[in-house]
Coordinates of N, CA and C in Angstrom, one line a residue:
Y167 N 70.3 67.2 226.5 CA 69.5 65.7 226.4 C 69.4 65.2 226.2
P168 N 69.3 63.3 224.9 CA 68.6 63.2 226.8 C 70.2 62.8 227.6
N169 N 70.0 62.7 228.9 CA 71.1 62.3 229.5 C 70.2 61.4 230.4
P170 N 70.8 59.5 231.1 CA 71.4 59.0 229.9 C 71.8 59.1 228.1
F171 N 72.5 58.5 227.0 CA 71.5 59.0 225.8 C 73.2 58.2 225.0
N172 N 71.7 57.7 223.5 CA 72.1 56.8 223.0 C 72.6 56.7 220.9
P173 N 73.1 57.8 220.7 CA 74.0 57.3 220.6 C 74.2 59.0 220.6
I174 N 73.5 59.7 220.4 CA 73.3 60.9 220.4 C 72.8 62.1 222.0
T175 N 73.9 63.2 222.0 CA 72.5 63.9 222.5 C 72.4 66.0 222.2
T176 N 72.3 66.2 222.8 CA 72.5 67.5 221.9 C 72.7 68.9 223.5
L177 N 73.3 69.1 223.5 CA 74.4 69.8 224.7 C 73.6 70.9 224.5
E178 N 72.2 72.0 225.4 CA 72.2 73.6 225.1 C 72.7 74.2 226.3
F179 N 73.1 76.0 225.1 CA 74.0 76.6 226.6 C 73.7 77.6 226.2
G180 N 74.2 79.4 226.6 CA 73.3 80.4 226.5 C 74.8 81.2 227.3
I181 N 75.1 81.8 226.3 CA 76.4 83.2 226.9 C 75.0 84.3 226.6
P182 N 76.2 85.4 228.5 CA 75.7 86.6 228.1 C 76.2 87.7 227.2
V183 N 77.4 87.3 226.5 CA 78.2 88.1 225.9 C 78.7 87.2 224.3
D184 N 79.4 87.9 223.8 CA 80.0 87.5 222.5 C 81.5 86.7 223.3
G185 N 81.6 85.8 223.3 CA 83.0 85.0 223.3 C 83.8 84.3 222.3
E186 N 84.5 84.5 223.0 CA 85.7 82.7 223.0 C 85.1 81.5 223.8
I187 N 84.2 80.4 223.1 CA 84.4 79.6 224.2 C 84.6 78.0 223.5
S188 N 84.1 77.6 224.1 CA 85.0 76.0 224.2 C 84.1 75.3 224.3
I189 N 84.0 73.8 223.8 CA 83.4 72.4 224.2 C 83.9 72.0 224.1
A190 N 84.4 71.0 225.7 CA 85.1 69.3 225.0 C 85.0 69.2 226.0
V191 N 84.8 67.5 225.0 CA 84.7 65.8 225.4 C 85.8 65.3 226.4
Y192 N 85.7 64.8 227.7 CA 86.8 64.5 228.0 C 86.0 62.5 228.9
D193 N 86.9 61.8 228.7 CA 86.8 60.5 229.4 C 87.1 60.1 230.9
L194 N 86.8 60.2 231.5 CA 87.5 59.4 233.4 C 88.3 59.6 233.4
Q195 N 89.2 59.5 232.7 CA 91.6 60.1 233.1 C 91.4 60.7 232.0
G196 N 90.9 61.3 232.6 CA 90.0 62.9 231.7 C 91.4 63.1 230.2
R197 N 91.1 61.9 229.5 CA 91.9 62.4 228.6 C 91.2 63.2 227.5
L198 N 91.1 64.0 226.3 CA 90.3 64.0 225.5 C 89.2 63.8 224.5
V199 N 88.0 63.8 224.4 CA 87.3 62.6 223.5 C 87.0 63.1 222.3
E200 N 86.8 64.0 222.3 CA 86.3 65.9 221.3 C 86.2 66.4 221.4
T201 N 86.7 67.6 219.9 CA 86.2 68.9 221.1 C 84.7 68.9 220.2
L202 N 84.1 69.9 220.6 CA 82.5 69.7 220.0 C 82.4 72.0 219.1
R203 N 83.2 72.3 220.0 CA 83.2 73.6 218.6 C 85.0 74.4 219.6
N204 N 85.0 75.6 219.5 CA 85.9 76.5 219.7 C 86.3 77.3 218.9
Q205 N 85.4 78.6 219.4 CA 85.5 79.8 218.4 C 84.4 80.3 219.1
H206 N 84.4 81.7 218.0 CA 83.4 82.9 218.5 C 82.6 83.1 218.2
I207 N 81.7 83.1 219.6 CA 80.4 83.2 218.9 C 79.9 84.5 219.7
E208 N 78.1 84.2 219.4 CA 77.5 85.6 219.6 C 76.5 85.3 220.7
A209 N 76.3 86.4 221.6 CA 75.8 86.4 222.8 C 74.2 85.7 222.4
G210 N 73.2 85.4 223.1 CA 72.8 83.5 223.6 C 72.5 83.0 223.0
Y211 N 71.4 81.7 222.8 CA 72.0 80.9 222.6 C 71.7 79.6 222.6
H212 N 72.4 79.0 222.0 CA 73.2 78.4 221.3 C 72.2 76.5 222.3
S213 N 73.0 76.1 221.0 CA 73.0 74.1 220.5 C 75.3 73.7 220.2
A214 N 74.9 72.5 221.2 CA 76.5 71.9 220.8 C 75.8 69.9 220.4
I215 N 75.7 69.7 219.0 CA 75.6 67.7 219.1 C 76.0 67.0 219.5
W216 N 76.7 65.7 219.9 CA 77.9 65.1 219.9 C 76.7 63.8 219.6
N217 N 78.1 63.5 218.1 CA 77.2 62.1 218.0 C 78.4 60.9 218.7
A218 N 78.7 60.6 219.9 CA 79.3 59.3 220.2 C 79.2 57.6 219.5
D219 N 78.9 57.7 218.2 CA 78.7 56.3 217.7 C 79.3 55.7 217.7
Y220 N 80.5 56.7 218.1 CA 82.2 54.7 217.5 C 83.0 56.0 219.0
H221 N 82.2 55.5 220.5 CA 82.6 55.5 221.6 C 82.4 54.6 222.6
S222 N 82.6 54.1 223.0 CA 82.4 52.6 223.9 C 81.3 53.6 224.9
S223 N 80.3 52.5 225.6 CA 79.0 52.8 226.7 C 80.4 53.7 227.9
G224 N 79.1 54.6 228.3 CA 80.3 54.9 229.1 C 80.4 56.5 230.6
I225 N 80.8 56.8 231.1 CA 80.5 58.7 231.1 C 81.9 58.6 230.6
Y226 N 81.3 60.4 230.6 CA 82.1 61.4 229.8 C 81.4 62.2 230.9
F227 N 82.9 63.2 230.8 CA 82.8 64.7 230.8 C 82.7 66.3 229.7
V228 N 81.4 66.5 230.3 CA 81.5 68.2 228.3 C 81.9 69.0 230.0
M229 N 82.5 69.6 229.1 CA 82.9 70.5 230.0 C 83.2 72.1 228.2
L230 N 82.9 73.5 228.9 CA 81.8 74.3 228.3 C 83.0 75.3 229.3
V231 N 84.0 76.1 228.5 CA 85.2 76.8 228.2 C 84.0 78.2 227.7
A232 N 84.2 79.5 228.4 CA 83.1 81.2 228.0 C 84.3 82.1 229.1
G233 N 85.3 82.0 228.4 CA 85.8 83.3 229.7 C 86.3 83.2 230.9
E234 N 85.9 83.4 232.1 CA 86.5 83.1 233.6 C 85.3 82.2 233.9
Y235 N 85.0 82.0 232.6 CA 83.0 80.5 233.4 C 83.2 79.1 232.6
R236 N 83.1 78.1 233.7 CA 83.1 76.5 233.4 C 83.0 76.3 234.0
K237 N 82.0 74.9 233.5 CA 81.6 74.4 233.9 C 81.1 72.5 233.0
T238 N 81.1 71.8 234.4 CA 81.4 70.7 233.6 C 79.7 69.6 234.2
Q239 N 80.0 69.0 232.8 CA 78.2 68.0 233.5 C 79.0 67.2 233.2
K240 N 78.4 65.6 233.6 CA 78.7 64.0 233.8 C 77.7 64.4 232.4
L241 N 78.3 63.1 231.5 CA 77.1 62.6 230.2 C 77.1 61.0 230.6
M242 N 76.5 60.2 230.1 CA 76.8 58.7 230.5 C 75.6 57.7 229.1
L243 N 76.4 57.6 228.0 CA 76.2 57.0 227.2 C 76.5 55.3 227.1
I244 N 75.3 54.8 226.8 CA 74.6 53.7 226.9 C 74.2 52.4 226.0
K245 N 74.8 52.3 225.1 CA 74.2 51.7 223.9 C 73.6 49.9 223.9

């Protein structure tokens, strides 16, 4: 939230067990824009903040990978 955003958004997520997670942002061409997290975290609810101040307006995708689980969400940056 918020989505659309300018220029900061908060990504909230929960994982049921301890494990390695990766949260990455991609542009429309599928190029990696930024890695927000790539670490071992404990089970529970967490958040990651993306400051897109240095990126242009447009559509981005954020992908959360936790073990076998993958979730992709569309983000819209409006400046």
